[in-house]
Amino acid sequence: MTTLTQLPDDYVQNPHEVHDMLRAEGPVQEVRMPRGLKVWLVTRYDEAKIALTDPRVSKNVVEGGRLMQVHSTDPAAGRVLDDSLAEHMLNMDPPHHTRLRKLVTKAFTARRVEKMRPRVEEISAELIARLNDGDVVDLLEVFAFPLPITVICELLGIPIDNRDEFREWSNQLLTFGTTEEVQAAGAAMAGFLYQHVTKVQAAEPDDTFFSALVHATDSGDSLSTEELVSMAFLLLVAGHETTVNLIGNAVFALLNNPEQLQILKDKPELIPASTEEFLRLEGPINVATFRYTKEPLELGDVTVPADEILMVSLVAANRDPERYENPDQLDVTRSAQGHVAFGHGIHFCLGAPLARLEFDVALTQLLARFPNLTLAAEPETLAWRDSTLIRGLHTLPVRLA
Ligand code: HEM
């Protein structure tokens, strides 16, 4: 017998305290999320890996989406996005997932990602060149946001003038907006991407990533227009909402831990390896995307019944004291390998190499140009975004020096 725990209204402001309490009680609990959805929330590391990989757990939103209404007190629950945005691999199980992932992997090769390094360096350098010593800026606004959105728009061949619109739409789709706002943003995004996809389909194939994706084939199979629209949507949202906050959360953690900042300033060659520790400590995804049990599932000594929504807090798993010593401590020299900030199993983040590359470039250039940057606000006054999916600050005011 388990009891239903109501997550506090201010859960997103301080999830770690809540996770510590839940984790100490057991690997998974039935909880009511801040907006009324009842889910089983996994907070321990070992069970998180099981929940992310066990075939009794499904990500099929078409079949499992009905559970959103069954398990919610919120009449707006279960509102699904415009169908044309939902037909992507993060919402699917094998064999459909396998097919889509294979086709996109063909276009998104490690070689193509590594070839982007000089361009990522250039974009980052251009953004930094606009900043001056002594300026007080929102680092998310002037640097952490424009870098990944510029990279992902270039990857998809989307004109950069649409950047601000994308930010607005994507923000509305991922945070708790009204149903009307979410639907309007979804429809606007779908309409734009549809036009873009059909334009690239009609053009001669070239060497760019999106053209390769549009024209990718596997034994005569290729992506339909609808699948391409959904895929572009997934790449666009997954490709920037996360990386922005990896940069933001890492800089915030460093400014709160000056001795750790000093280590990276003294030895910038440690930055690439330290990426894993920043992902572990405060990864940009708190609760991973929708999953449900198709059959009963044992997690430790708890059995989650069939037809339950199963959510995994990646942030909680990555601070499990059974897995990482002093888990709340930033330690840029620790080996944080094995964290689940990019997920685990068949849905493991497809963009991980690009995210790591962008982070490495961003932090290296930022610390080289502004080694004495400081927070320009009391840390306790900074608010986290109103989302259980995205873990990121609203603003990150810093003084550049
Ligand atoms: C720091 C940056 C990033 C983090 C922390 C991150 C995290 C994740 C996580 C946790 C998942 C799995 C979600 C789940 O199983 O519920 C995922 C999937 C995915 N990510 Fe990322 N991501 C990042 C950057 C990117 C980038 C830059 C791209 C694309 C360019 C991208 C594309 C994807 C795609 C396509 C999937 C779905 C894979 C599948 O279903 O097989 N991500 N990401």
PDB file of C-alpha atoms in Angstrom, residues 185-337:
ATOM      1  CA  ALA A 185       1.904  28.195 -30.259  1.00  0.00           C
ATOM      2  CA  GLY A 186       1.709  24.595 -31.530  1.00  0.00           C
ATOM      3  CA  ALA A 187      -0.277  25.592 -34.612  1.00  0.00           C
ATOM      4  CA  ALA A 188       2.082  28.475 -35.421  1.00  0.00           C
ATOM      5  CA  MET A 189       5.135  26.268 -35.073  1.00  0.00           C
ATOM      6  CA  ALA A 190       3.573  23.445 -37.136  1.00  0.00           C
ATOM      7  CA  GLY A 191       2.581  25.849 -39.926  1.00  0.00           C
ATOM      8  CA  PHE A 192       6.025  27.367 -40.138  1.00  0.00           C
ATOM      9  CA  LEU A 193       7.833  24.031 -40.119  1.00  0.00           C
ATOM     10  CA  TYR A 194       5.505  22.545 -42.728  1.00  0.00           C
ATOM     11  CA  GLN A 195       6.379  25.331 -45.152  1.00  0.00           C
ATOM     12  CA  HIS A 196      10.052  24.918 -44.408  1.00  0.00           C
ATOM     13  CA  VAL A 197      10.018  21.146 -44.942  1.00  0.00           C
ATOM     14  CA  THR A 198       8.176  21.363 -48.254  1.00  0.00           C
ATOM     15  CA  LYS A 199      10.661  23.991 -49.462  1.00  0.00           C
ATOM     16  CA  VAL A 200      13.646  21.741 -48.689  1.00  0.00           C
ATOM     17  CA  GLN A 201      11.873  18.747 -50.256  1.00  0.00           C
ATOM     18  CA  ALA A 202      11.422  20.677 -53.495  1.00  0.00           C
ATOM     19  CA  ALA A 203      15.044  21.897 -53.581  1.00  0.00           C
ATOM     20  CA  GLU A 204      18.043  19.997 -54.977  1.00  0.00           C
ATOM     21  CA  PRO A 205      19.767  17.900 -52.245  1.00  0.00           C
ATOM     22  CA  ASP A 206      22.871  19.581 -50.777  1.00  0.00           C
ATOM     23  CA  ASP A 207      25.438  18.818 -48.093  1.00  0.00           C
ATOM     24  CA  THR A 208      23.539  20.405 -45.191  1.00  0.00           C
ATOM     25  CA  PHE A 209      22.152  18.318 -42.342  1.00  0.00           C
ATOM     26  CA  PHE A 210      18.487  19.037 -42.974  1.00  0.00           C
ATOM     27  CA  SER A 211      18.737  18.364 -46.666  1.00  0.00           C
ATOM     28  CA  ALA A 212      20.450  15.046 -45.798  1.00  0.00           C
ATOM     29  CA  LEU A 213      17.584  14.258 -43.408  1.00  0.00           C
ATOM     30  CA  VAL A 214      14.885  15.154 -45.925  1.00  0.00           C
ATOM     31  CA  HIS A 215      16.538  13.017 -48.565  1.00  0.00           C
ATOM     32  CA  ALA A 216      17.809  10.232 -46.239  1.00  0.00           C
ATOM     33  CA  THR A 217      16.782   6.745 -47.268  1.00  0.00           C
ATOM     34  CA  ASP A 218      17.179   3.355 -45.670  1.00  0.00           C
ATOM     35  CA  SER A 219      16.439   0.369 -47.919  1.00  0.00           C
ATOM     36  CA  GLY A 220      14.023   2.499 -49.939  1.00  0.00           C
ATOM     37  CA  ASP A 221      12.372   3.946 -46.813  1.00  0.00           C
ATOM     38  CA  SER A 222      12.373   7.695 -46.135  1.00  0.00           C
ATOM     39  CA  LEU A 223      10.645  10.184 -43.840  1.00  0.00           C
ATOM     40  CA  SER A 224       7.194  11.469 -44.817  1.00  0.00           C
ATOM     41  CA  THR A 225       6.415  15.206 -44.769  1.00  0.00           C
ATOM     42  CA  GLU A 226       4.540  14.827 -41.452  1.00  0.00           C
ATOM     43  CA  GLU A 227       7.410  12.882 -39.915  1.00  0.00           C
ATOM     44  CA  LEU A 228       9.865  15.547 -41.056  1.00  0.00           C
ATOM     45  CA  VAL A 229       7.766  18.323 -39.509  1.00  0.00           C
ATOM     46  CA  SER A 230       7.643  16.441 -36.190  1.00  0.00           C
ATOM     47  CA  MET A 231      11.335  15.635 -36.378  1.00  0.00           C
ATOM     48  CA  ALA A 232      12.266  19.257 -37.072  1.00  0.00           C
ATOM     49  CA  PHE A 233      10.085  20.285 -34.136  1.00  0.00           C
ATOM     50  CA  LEU A 234      11.744  17.759 -31.823  1.00  0.00           C
ATOM     51  CA  LEU A 235      15.237  18.800 -32.903  1.00  0.00           C
ATOM     52  CA  LEU A 236      14.436  22.473 -32.558  1.00  0.00           C
ATOM     53  CA  VAL A 237      12.950  22.232 -29.079  1.00  0.00           C
ATOM     54  CA  ALA A 238      15.278  19.509 -27.747  1.00  0.00           C
ATOM     55  CA  GLY A 239      18.227  21.217 -29.358  1.00  0.00           C
ATOM     56  CA  HIS A 240      17.969  24.573 -27.632  1.00  0.00           C
ATOM     57  CA  GLU A 241      15.802  24.476 -24.500  1.00  0.00           C
ATOM     58  CA  THR A 242      18.262  22.042 -22.974  1.00  0.00           C
ATOM     59  CA  THR A 243      21.643  23.446 -24.000  1.00  0.00           C
ATOM     60  CA  VAL A 244      20.654  26.979 -22.896  1.00  0.00           C
ATOM     61  CA  ASN A 245      20.082  25.674 -19.402  1.00  0.00           C
ATOM     62  CA  LEU A 246      23.136  23.468 -19.291  1.00  0.00           C
ATOM     63  CA  ILE A 247      25.193  26.625 -19.858  1.00  0.00           C
ATOM     64  CA  GLY A 248      23.075  28.714 -17.464  1.00  0.00           C
ATOM     65  CA  ASN A 249      22.950  26.125 -14.660  1.00  0.00           C
ATOM     66  CA  ALA A 250      26.684  25.485 -14.946  1.00  0.00           C
ATOM     67  CA  VAL A 251      27.642  29.168 -14.768  1.00  0.00           C
ATOM     68  CA  PHE A 252      25.260  29.615 -11.820  1.00  0.00           C
ATOM     69  CA  ALA A 253      26.850  26.642 -10.017  1.00  0.00           C
ATOM     70  CA  LEU A 254      30.355  27.970 -10.691  1.00  0.00           C
ATOM     71  CA  LEU A 255      29.553  31.465  -9.460  1.00  0.00           C
ATOM     72  CA  ASN A 256      28.202  29.907  -6.262  1.00  0.00           C
ATOM     73  CA  ASN A 257      31.377  27.816  -5.890  1.00  0.00           C
ATOM     74  CA  PRO A 258      34.331  30.159  -6.509  1.00  0.00           C
ATOM     75  CA  GLU A 259      36.965  27.535  -5.627  1.00  0.00           C
ATOM     76  CA  GLN A 260      35.582  25.270  -8.376  1.00  0.00           C
ATOM     77  CA  LEU A 261      35.545  28.188 -10.792  1.00  0.00           C
ATOM     78  CA  GLN A 262      39.192  28.813  -9.956  1.00  0.00           C
ATOM     79  CA  ILE A 263      40.089  25.213 -10.864  1.00  0.00           C
ATOM     80  CA  LEU A 264      38.614  25.631 -14.362  1.00  0.00           C
ATOM     81  CA  LYS A 265      40.216  29.055 -14.819  1.00  0.00           C
ATOM     82  CA  ASP A 266      43.601  27.603 -13.872  1.00  0.00           C
ATOM     83  CA  LYS A 267      43.135  24.528 -16.031  1.00  0.00           C
ATOM     84  CA  PRO A 268      40.682  25.206 -18.873  1.00  0.00           C
ATOM     85  CA  GLU A 269      41.697  21.869 -20.381  1.00  0.00           C
ATOM     86  CA  LEU A 270      39.493  20.302 -17.668  1.00  0.00           C
ATOM     87  CA  ILE A 271      36.366  21.954 -19.125  1.00  0.00           C
ATOM     88  CA  PRO A 272      35.389  19.202 -21.609  1.00  0.00           C
ATOM     89  CA  ALA A 273      35.516  16.483 -18.911  1.00  0.00           C
ATOM     90  CA  SER A 274      33.753  18.722 -16.365  1.00  0.00           C
ATOM     91  CA  THR A 275      30.708  18.856 -18.668  1.00  0.00           C
ATOM     92  CA  GLU A 276      29.599  15.530 -17.199  1.00  0.00           C
ATOM     93  CA  GLU A 277      29.664  16.935 -13.663  1.00  0.00           C
ATOM     94  CA  PHE A 278      27.529  19.932 -14.653  1.00  0.00           C
ATOM     95  CA  LEU A 279      25.079  17.590 -16.365  1.00  0.00           C
ATOM     96  CA  ARG A 280      24.985  15.430 -13.237  1.00  0.00           C
ATOM     97  CA  LEU A 281      24.659  18.212 -10.683  1.00  0.00           C
ATOM     98  CA  GLU A 282      21.969  20.324 -12.336  1.00  0.00           C
ATOM     99  CA  GLY A 283      21.043  18.844 -15.689  1.00  0.00           C
ATOM    100  CA  PRO A 284      18.544  20.799 -17.803  1.00  0.00           C
ATOM    101  CA  ILE A 285      15.893  18.048 -17.736  1.00  0.00           C
ATOM    102  CA  ASN A 286      14.303  17.338 -14.377  1.00  0.00           C
ATOM    103  CA  VAL A 287      11.429  14.933 -15.021  1.00  0.00           C
ATOM    104  CA  ALA A 288      11.978  12.968 -18.247  1.00  0.00           C
ATOM    105  CA  THR A 289       9.240  12.817 -20.873  1.00  0.00           C
ATOM    106  CA  PHE A 290       5.993  10.811 -20.744  1.00  0.00           C
ATOM    107  CA  ARG A 291       6.071   7.086 -20.028  1.00  0.00           C
ATOM    108  CA  TYR A 292       3.441   4.603 -18.852  1.00  0.00           C
ATOM    109  CA  THR A 293       3.338   1.007 -17.653  1.00  0.00           C
ATOM    110  CA  LYS A 294       1.807  -1.466 -20.098  1.00  0.00           C
ATOM    111  CA  GLU A 295       2.167  -4.216 -17.470  1.00  0.00           C
ATOM    112  CA  PRO A 296       2.925  -4.230 -13.734  1.00  0.00           C
ATOM    113  CA  LEU A 297       6.543  -3.274 -13.106  1.00  0.00           C
ATOM    114  CA  GLU A 298       8.643  -4.057 -10.031  1.00  0.00           C
ATOM    115  CA  LEU A 299      10.931  -1.250  -8.954  1.00  0.00           C
ATOM    116  CA  GLY A 300      12.831  -2.301  -5.837  1.00  0.00           C
ATOM    117  CA  ASP A 301      10.187  -3.524  -3.381  1.00  0.00           C
ATOM    118  CA  VAL A 302       7.371  -1.579  -5.061  1.00  0.00           C
ATOM    119  CA  THR A 303       5.153  -2.855  -7.859  1.00  0.00           C
ATOM    120  CA  VAL A 304       3.780  -0.159 -10.108  1.00  0.00           C
ATOM    121  CA  PRO A 305       0.473  -1.426 -11.563  1.00  0.00           C
ATOM    122  CA  ALA A 306      -0.298  -1.444 -15.288  1.00  0.00           C
ATOM    123  CA  ASP A 307      -1.732   1.713 -16.917  1.00  0.00           C
ATOM    124  CA  GLU A 308       0.036   4.148 -14.631  1.00  0.00           C
ATOM    125  CA  ILE A 309       2.024   7.179 -15.749  1.00  0.00           C
ATOM    126  CA  LEU A 310       5.657   6.547 -14.845  1.00  0.00           C
ATOM    127  CA  MET A 311       7.936   9.559 -14.608  1.00  0.00           C
ATOM    128  CA  VAL A 312      11.646   9.549 -13.929  1.00  0.00           C
ATOM    129  CA  SER A 313      13.383  12.475 -12.278  1.00  0.00           C
ATOM    130  CA  LEU A 314      16.798  12.522 -13.932  1.00  0.00           C
ATOM    131  CA  VAL A 315      17.882  15.297 -11.589  1.00  0.00           C
ATOM    132  CA  ALA A 316      16.956  13.142  -8.558  1.00  0.00           C
ATOM    133  CA  ALA A 317      18.670  10.020  -9.927  1.00  0.00           C
ATOM    134  CA  ASN A 318      21.840  12.012 -10.561  1.00  0.00           C
ATOM    135  CA  ARG A 319      21.953  13.080  -6.902  1.00  0.00           C
ATOM    136  CA  ASP A 320      21.361   9.620  -5.467  1.00  0.00           C
ATOM    137  CA  PRO A 321      23.912   9.282  -2.611  1.00  0.00           C
ATOM    138  CA  GLU A 322      24.096   5.537  -3.292  1.00  0.00           C
ATOM    139  CA  ARG A 323      25.585   6.350  -6.693  1.00  0.00           C
ATOM    140  CA  TYR A 324      27.568   9.579  -6.147  1.00  0.00           C
ATOM    141  CA  GLU A 325      29.421  10.622  -3.023  1.00  0.00           C
ATOM    142  CA  ASN A 326      28.470  14.090  -1.725  1.00  0.00           C
ATOM    143  CA  PRO A 327      25.940  14.369  -4.537  1.00  0.00           C
ATOM    144  CA  ASP A 328      24.923  17.985  -3.824  1.00  0.00           C
ATOM    145  CA  GLN A 329      28.516  19.144  -4.098  1.00  0.00           C
ATOM    146  CA  LEU A 330      29.909  20.533  -7.357  1.00  0.00           C
ATOM    147  CA  ASP A 331      33.258  18.804  -7.943  1.00  0.00           C
ATOM    148  CA  VAL A 332      34.593  19.582 -11.415  1.00  0.00           C
ATOM    149  CA  THR A 333      37.332  16.984 -11.040  1.00  0.00           C
ATOM    150  CA  ARG A 334      35.086  14.045 -10.147  1.00  0.00           C
ATOM    151  CA  SER A 335      34.255  11.300 -12.608  1.00  0.00           C
ATOM    152  CA  ALA A 336      30.543  11.864 -13.125  1.00  0.00           C
ATOM    153  CA  GLN A 337      30.287   9.310 -15.934  1.00  0.00           C
TER     154      GLN A 337
END
